[in-house]
PDB file of C-alpha atoms in Angstrom:
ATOM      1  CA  UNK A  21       0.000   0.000   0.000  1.00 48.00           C
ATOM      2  CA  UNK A  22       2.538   2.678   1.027  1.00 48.00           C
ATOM      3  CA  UNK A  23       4.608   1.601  -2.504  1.00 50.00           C
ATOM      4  CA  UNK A  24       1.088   2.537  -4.446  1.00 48.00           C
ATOM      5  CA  UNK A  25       0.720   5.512  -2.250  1.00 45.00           C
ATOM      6  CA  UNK A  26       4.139   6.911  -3.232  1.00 46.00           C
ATOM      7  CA  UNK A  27       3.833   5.531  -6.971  1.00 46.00           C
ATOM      8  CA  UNK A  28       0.436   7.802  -7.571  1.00 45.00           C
ATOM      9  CA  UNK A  29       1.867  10.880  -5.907  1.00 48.00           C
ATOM     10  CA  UNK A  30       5.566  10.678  -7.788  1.00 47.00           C
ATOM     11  CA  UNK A  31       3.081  10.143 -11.109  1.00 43.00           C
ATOM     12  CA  UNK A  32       1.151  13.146  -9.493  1.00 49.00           C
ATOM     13  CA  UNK A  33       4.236  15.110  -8.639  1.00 47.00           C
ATOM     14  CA  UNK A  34       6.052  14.333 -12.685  1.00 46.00           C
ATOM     15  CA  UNK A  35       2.377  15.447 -13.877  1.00 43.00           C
ATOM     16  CA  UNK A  36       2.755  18.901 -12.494  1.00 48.00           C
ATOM     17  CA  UNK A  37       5.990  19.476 -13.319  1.00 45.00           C
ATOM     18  CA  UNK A  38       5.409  18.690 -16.898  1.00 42.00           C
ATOM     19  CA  UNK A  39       2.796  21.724 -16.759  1.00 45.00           C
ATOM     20  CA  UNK A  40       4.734  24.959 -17.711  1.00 48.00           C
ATOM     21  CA  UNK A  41       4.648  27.546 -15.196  1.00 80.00           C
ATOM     22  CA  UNK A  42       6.102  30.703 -17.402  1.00 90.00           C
ATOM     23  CA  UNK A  43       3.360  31.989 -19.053  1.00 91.00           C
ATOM     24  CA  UNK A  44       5.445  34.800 -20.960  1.00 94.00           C
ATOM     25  CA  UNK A  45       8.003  33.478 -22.888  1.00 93.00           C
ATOM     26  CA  UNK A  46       8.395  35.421 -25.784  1.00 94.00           C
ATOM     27  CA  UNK A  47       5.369  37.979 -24.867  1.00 96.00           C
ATOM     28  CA  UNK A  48       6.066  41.216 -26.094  1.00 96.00           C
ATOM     29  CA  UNK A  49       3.569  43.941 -27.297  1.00 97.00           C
ATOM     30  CA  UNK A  50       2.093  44.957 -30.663  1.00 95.00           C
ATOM     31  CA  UNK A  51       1.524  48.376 -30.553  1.00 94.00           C
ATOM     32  CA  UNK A  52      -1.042  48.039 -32.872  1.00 92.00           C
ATOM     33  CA  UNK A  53      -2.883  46.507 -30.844  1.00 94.00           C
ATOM     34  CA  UNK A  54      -2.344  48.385 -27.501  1.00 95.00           C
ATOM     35  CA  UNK A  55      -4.025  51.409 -26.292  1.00 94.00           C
ATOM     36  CA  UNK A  56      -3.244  54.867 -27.830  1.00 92.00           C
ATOM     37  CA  UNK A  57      -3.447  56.219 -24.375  1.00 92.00           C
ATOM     38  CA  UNK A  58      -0.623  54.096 -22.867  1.00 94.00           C
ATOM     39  CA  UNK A  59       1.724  54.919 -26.160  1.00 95.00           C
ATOM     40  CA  UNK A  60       3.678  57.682 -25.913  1.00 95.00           C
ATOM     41  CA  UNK A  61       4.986  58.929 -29.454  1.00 95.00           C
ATOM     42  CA  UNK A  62       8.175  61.068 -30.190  1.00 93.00           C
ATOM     43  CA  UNK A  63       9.628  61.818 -33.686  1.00 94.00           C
ATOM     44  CA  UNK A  64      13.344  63.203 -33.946  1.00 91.00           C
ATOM     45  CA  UNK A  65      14.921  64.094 -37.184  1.00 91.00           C
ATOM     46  CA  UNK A  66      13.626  61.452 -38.756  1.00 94.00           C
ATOM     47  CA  UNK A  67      13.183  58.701 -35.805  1.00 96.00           C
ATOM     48  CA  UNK A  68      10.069  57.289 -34.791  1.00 97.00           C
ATOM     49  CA  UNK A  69       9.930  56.149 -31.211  1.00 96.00           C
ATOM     50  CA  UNK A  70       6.952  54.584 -29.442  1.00 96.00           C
ATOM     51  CA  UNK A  71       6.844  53.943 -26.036  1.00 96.00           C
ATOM     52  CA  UNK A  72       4.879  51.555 -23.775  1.00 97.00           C
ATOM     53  CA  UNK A  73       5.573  51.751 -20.263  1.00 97.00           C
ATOM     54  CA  UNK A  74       4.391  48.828 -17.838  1.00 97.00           C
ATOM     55  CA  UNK A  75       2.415  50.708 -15.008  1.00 95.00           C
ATOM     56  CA  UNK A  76      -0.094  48.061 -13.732  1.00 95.00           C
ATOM     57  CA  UNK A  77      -0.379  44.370 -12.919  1.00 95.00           C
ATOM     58  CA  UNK A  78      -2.115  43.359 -15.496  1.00 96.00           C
ATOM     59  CA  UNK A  79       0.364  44.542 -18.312  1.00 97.00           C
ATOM     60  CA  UNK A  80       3.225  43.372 -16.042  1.00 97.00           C
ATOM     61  CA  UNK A  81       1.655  39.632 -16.135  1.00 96.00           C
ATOM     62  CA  UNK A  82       0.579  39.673 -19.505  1.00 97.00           C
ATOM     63  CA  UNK A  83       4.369  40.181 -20.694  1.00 97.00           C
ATOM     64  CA  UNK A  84       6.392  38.207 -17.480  1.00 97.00           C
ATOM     65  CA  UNK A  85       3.733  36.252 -15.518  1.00 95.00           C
ATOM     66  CA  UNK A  86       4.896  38.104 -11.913  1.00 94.00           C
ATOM     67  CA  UNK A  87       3.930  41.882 -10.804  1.00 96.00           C
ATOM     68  CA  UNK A  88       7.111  43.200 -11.347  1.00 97.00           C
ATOM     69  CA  UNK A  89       5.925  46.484  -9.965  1.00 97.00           C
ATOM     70  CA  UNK A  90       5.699  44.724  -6.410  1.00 95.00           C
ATOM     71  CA  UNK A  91       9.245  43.791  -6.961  1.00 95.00           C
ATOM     72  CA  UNK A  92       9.473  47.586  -7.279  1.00 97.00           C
ATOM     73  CA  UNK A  93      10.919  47.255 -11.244  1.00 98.00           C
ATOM     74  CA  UNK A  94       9.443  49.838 -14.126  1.00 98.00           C
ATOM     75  CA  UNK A  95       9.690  48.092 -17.160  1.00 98.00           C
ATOM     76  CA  UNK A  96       9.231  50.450 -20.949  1.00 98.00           C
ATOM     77  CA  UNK A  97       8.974  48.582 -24.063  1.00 98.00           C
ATOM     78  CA  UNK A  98      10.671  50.679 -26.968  1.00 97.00           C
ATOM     79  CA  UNK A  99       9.836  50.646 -31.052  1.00 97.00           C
ATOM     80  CA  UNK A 100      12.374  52.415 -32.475  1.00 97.00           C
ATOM     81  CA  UNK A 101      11.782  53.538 -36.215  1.00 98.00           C
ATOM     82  CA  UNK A 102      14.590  54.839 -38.144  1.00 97.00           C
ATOM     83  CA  UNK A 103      12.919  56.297 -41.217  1.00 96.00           C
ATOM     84  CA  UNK A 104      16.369  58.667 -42.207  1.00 95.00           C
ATOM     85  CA  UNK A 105      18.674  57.356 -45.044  1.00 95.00           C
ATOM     86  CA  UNK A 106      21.504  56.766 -42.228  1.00 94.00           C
ATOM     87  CA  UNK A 107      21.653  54.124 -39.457  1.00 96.00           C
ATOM     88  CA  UNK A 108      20.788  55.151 -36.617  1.00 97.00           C
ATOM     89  CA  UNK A 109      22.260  53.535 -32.750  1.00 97.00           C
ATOM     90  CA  UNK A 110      21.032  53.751 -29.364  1.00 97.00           C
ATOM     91  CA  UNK A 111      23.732  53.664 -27.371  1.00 96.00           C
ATOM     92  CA  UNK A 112      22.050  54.464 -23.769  1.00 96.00           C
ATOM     93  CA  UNK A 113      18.619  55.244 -21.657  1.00 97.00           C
ATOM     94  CA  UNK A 114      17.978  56.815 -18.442  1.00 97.00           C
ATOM     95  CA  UNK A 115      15.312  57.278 -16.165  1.00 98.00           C
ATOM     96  CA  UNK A 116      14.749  60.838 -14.512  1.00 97.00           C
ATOM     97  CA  UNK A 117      12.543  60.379 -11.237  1.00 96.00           C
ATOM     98  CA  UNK A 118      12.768  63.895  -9.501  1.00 93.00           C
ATOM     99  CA  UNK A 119      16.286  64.196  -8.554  1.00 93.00           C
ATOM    100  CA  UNK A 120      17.009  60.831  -9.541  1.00 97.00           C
ATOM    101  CA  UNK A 121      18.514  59.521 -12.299  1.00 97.00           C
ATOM    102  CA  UNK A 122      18.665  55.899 -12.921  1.00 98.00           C
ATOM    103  CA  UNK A 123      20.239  53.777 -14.998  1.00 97.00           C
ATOM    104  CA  UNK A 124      18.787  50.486 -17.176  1.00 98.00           C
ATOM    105  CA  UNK A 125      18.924  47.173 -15.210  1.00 98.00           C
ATOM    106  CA  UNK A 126      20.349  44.286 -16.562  1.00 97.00           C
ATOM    107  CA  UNK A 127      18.366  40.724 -17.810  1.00 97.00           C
ATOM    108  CA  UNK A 128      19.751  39.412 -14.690  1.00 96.00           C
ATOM    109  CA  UNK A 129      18.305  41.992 -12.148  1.00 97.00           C
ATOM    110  CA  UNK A 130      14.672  41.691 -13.984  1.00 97.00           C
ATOM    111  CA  UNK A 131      15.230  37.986 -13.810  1.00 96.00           C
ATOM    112  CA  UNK A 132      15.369  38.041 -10.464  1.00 95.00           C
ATOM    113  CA  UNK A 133      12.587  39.881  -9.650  1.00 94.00           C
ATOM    114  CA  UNK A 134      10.650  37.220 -11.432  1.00 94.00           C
ATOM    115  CA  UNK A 135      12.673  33.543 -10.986  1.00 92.00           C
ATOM    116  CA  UNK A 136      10.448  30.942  -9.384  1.00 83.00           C
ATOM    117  CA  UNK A 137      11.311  29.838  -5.747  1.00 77.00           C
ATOM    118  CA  UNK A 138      12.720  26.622  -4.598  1.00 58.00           C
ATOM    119  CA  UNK A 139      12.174  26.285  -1.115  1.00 51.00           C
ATOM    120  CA  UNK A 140       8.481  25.849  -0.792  1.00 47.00           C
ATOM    121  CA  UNK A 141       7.721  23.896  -3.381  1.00 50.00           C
ATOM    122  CA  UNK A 142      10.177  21.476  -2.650  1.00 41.00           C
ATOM    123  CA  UNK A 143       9.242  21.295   0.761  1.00 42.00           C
ATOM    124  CA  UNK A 144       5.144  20.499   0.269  1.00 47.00           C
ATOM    125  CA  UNK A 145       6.792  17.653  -1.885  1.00 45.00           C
ATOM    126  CA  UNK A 146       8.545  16.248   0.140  1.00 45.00           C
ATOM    127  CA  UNK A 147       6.701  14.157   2.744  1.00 44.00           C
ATOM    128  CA  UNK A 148       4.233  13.109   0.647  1.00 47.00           C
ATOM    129  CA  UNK A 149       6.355  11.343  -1.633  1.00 47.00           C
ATOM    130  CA  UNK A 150       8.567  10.145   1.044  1.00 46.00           C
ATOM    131  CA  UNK A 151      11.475  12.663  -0.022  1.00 46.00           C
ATOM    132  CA  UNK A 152      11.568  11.231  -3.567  1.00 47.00           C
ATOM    133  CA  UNK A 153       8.991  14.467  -4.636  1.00 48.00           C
ATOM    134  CA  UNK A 154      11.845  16.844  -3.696  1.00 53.00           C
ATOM    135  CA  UNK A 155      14.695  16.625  -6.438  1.00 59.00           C
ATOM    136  CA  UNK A 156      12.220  16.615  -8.776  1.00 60.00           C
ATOM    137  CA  UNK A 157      10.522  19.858  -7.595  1.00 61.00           C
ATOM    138  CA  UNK A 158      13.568  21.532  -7.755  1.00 64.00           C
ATOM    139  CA  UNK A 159      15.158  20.208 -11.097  1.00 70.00           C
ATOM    140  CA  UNK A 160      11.519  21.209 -12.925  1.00 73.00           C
ATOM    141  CA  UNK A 161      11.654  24.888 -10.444  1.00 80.00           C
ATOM    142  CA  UNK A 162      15.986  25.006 -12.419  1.00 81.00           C
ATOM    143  CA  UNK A 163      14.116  24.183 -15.944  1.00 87.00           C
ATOM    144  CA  UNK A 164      11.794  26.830 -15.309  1.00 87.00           C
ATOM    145  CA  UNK A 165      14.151  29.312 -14.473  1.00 90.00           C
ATOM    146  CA  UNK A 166      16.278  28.984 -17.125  1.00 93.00           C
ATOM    147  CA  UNK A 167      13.730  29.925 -19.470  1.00 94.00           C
ATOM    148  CA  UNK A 168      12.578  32.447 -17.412  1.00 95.00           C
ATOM    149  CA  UNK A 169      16.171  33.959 -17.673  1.00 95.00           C
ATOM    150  CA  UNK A 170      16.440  33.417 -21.601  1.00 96.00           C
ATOM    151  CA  UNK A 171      13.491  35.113 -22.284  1.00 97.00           C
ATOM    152  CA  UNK A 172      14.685  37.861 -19.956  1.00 97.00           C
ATOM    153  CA  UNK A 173      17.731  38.360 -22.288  1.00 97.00           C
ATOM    154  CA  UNK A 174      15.894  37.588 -25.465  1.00 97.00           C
ATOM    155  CA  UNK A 175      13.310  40.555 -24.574  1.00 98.00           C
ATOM    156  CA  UNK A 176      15.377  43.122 -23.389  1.00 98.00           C
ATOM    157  CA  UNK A 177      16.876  46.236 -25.602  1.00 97.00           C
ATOM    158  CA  UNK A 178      19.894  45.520 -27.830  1.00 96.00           C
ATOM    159  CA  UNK A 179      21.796  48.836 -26.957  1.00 96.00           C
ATOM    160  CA  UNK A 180      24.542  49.687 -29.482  1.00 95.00           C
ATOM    161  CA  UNK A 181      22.987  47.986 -32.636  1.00 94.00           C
ATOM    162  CA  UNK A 182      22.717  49.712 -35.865  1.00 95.00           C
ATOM    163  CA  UNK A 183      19.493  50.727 -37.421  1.00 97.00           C
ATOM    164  CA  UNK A 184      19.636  50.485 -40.873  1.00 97.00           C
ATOM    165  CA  UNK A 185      17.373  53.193 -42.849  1.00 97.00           C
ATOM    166  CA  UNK A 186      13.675  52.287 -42.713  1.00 97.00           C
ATOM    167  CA  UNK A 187      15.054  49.334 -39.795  1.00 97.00           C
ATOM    168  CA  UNK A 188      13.755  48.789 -36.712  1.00 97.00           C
ATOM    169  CA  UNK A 189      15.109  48.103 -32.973  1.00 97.00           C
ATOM    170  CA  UNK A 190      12.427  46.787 -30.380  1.00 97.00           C
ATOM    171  CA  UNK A 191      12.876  45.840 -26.924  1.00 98.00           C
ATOM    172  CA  UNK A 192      12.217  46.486 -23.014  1.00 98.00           C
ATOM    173  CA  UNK A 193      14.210  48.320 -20.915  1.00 98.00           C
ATOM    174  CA  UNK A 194      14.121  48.334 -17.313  1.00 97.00           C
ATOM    175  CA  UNK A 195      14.526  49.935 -14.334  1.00 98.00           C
ATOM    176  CA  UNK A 196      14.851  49.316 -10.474  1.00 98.00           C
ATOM    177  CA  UNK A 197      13.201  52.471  -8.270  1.00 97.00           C
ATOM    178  CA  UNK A 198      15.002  52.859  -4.712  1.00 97.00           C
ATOM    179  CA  UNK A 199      12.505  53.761  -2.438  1.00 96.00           C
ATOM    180  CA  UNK A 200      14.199  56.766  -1.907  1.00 95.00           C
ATOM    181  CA  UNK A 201      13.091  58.203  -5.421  1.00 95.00           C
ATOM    182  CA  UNK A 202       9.849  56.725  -5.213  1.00 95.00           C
ATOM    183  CA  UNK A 203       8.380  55.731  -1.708  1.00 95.00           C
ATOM    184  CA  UNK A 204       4.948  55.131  -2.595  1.00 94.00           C
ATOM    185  CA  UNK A 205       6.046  53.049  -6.266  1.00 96.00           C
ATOM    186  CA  UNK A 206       4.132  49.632  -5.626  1.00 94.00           C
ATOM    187  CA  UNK A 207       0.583  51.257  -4.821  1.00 92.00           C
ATOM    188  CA  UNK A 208       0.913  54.275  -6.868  1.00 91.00           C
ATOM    189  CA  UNK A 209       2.702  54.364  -9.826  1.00 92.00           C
ATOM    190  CA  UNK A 210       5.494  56.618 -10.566  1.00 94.00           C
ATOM    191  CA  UNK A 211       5.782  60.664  -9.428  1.00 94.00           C
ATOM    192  CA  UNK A 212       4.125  63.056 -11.755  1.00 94.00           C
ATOM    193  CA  UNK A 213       7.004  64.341 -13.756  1.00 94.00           C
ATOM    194  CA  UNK A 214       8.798  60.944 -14.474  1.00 96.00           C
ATOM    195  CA  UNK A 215      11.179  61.476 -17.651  1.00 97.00           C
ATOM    196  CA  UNK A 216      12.681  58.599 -19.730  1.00 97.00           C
ATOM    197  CA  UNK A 217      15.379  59.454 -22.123  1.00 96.00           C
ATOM    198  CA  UNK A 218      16.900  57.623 -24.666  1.00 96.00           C
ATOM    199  CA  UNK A 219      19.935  58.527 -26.133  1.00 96.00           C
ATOM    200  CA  UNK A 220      21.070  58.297 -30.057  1.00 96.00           C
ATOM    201  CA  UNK A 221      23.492  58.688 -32.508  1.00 96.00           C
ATOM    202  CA  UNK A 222      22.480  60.206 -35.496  1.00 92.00           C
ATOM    203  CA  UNK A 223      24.452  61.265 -38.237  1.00 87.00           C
ATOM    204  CA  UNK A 224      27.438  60.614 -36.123  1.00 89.00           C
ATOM    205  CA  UNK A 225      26.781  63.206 -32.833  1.00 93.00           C
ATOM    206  CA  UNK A 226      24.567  62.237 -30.225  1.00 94.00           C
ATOM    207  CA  UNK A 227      20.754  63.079 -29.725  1.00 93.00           C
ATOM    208  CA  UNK A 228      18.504  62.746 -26.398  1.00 93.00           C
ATOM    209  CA  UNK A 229      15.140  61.944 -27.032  1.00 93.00           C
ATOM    210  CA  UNK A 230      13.100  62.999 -23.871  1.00 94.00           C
ATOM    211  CA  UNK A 231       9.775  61.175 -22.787  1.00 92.00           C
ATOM    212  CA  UNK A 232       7.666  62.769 -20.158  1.00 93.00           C
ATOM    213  CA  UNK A 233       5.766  59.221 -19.035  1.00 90.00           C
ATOM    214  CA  UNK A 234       2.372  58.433 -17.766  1.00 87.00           C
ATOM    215  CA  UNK A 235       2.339  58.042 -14.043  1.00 73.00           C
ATOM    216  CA  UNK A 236      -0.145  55.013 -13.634  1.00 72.00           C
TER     217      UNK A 236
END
């Protein structure tokens, strides 16, 4: 009896883990086909940008199955249109919260903000599979997680790339906020007054393109 017992749950236990529990690999926006009034549009000498910032949890699952506002993270997702006869590169952002200026987080940072824990899953598996449950929990939690942190890189901005005339360059870009700069970040959005700039070069010198952001 206690060899059936542990037979169903390990069949239980590999049935789960075959499920996949990253429901955003490879999610990223088509600004067609989001909301004019979370764009925001900016046209320099010939570049189009679009930008979609991620300001509420629904957005933030949609495109990495977590609230990565909780984890206090801003996340933008760029289009960046390069309609002039030269290539175009952007070679840097920043994020301007009052007095703060921030700098773009890497894949790993976002990734983990977002990775899956091992701990407690591993643990509610382990007794009732008589510790067998365990290694599996946390080889399928490492599988996970390595997508997880592929799709981070895969998704985020490719600074320094060329933009070949009528070429585009699409990709998030992300931010950590110190509570410092934003207290209040995880219930209500970013301050009024939030600036995201993106810097290019174009026809060899360098251009900022300055977005004043939607708060929430």
């Amino acid at each position: 009896m206690k060899k059936t017992v542990m037979t169903v749950m390990i069949l239980l236990l590999a049935s789960l883990t075959g499920c996949t529990w990253y429901s955003a690999k490879g999610a990223i926006p088509m600004m067609d086909r989001v909301e004019n009034n979370k764009l925001v549009k900016m046209e320099k000498e010939g570049v189009m940008i679009t930008a979609f910032p991620i300001l509420n949890e629904d957005d933030s699952s949609k495109y990495f199955d977590r609230n990565i506002i909780s984890g206090r993270m801003f996340a933008v997702y760029l289009n960046v249109f390069n309609k002039t006869s030269n290539e175009v590169r952007v070679i840097s952002s920043e994020l301007r919260i009052g007095g703060t200026l921030l700098q773009p987080s890497t894949a790993e940072e976002m990734y983990k903000v977002i990775k899956r824990e091992y701990g407690v899953k591993a643990f509610l598996w382990m007794f009732p599979t008589y510790f067998v449950g365990a290694p599996i929990s946390i080889a399928h939690t490492h599988y996970v997680n390595k997508k997880i942190e592929a799709d981070m890189e895969k998704k985020q901005m490719e600074f320094h790339k060329e933009i070949k005339p009528s070429g585009i360059l699409q990709g998030f870009i992300w931010f950590k906020v110190p509570k410092k700069a934003a207290p209040e970040y995880e219930s209500e959005g970013l301050p009024k007054g939030t600036v995201l700039n993106l810097i290019l070069i174009l026809e060899q010198e360098k251009r900022v393109v300055e977005f004043g952001l939607p708060v929430s």
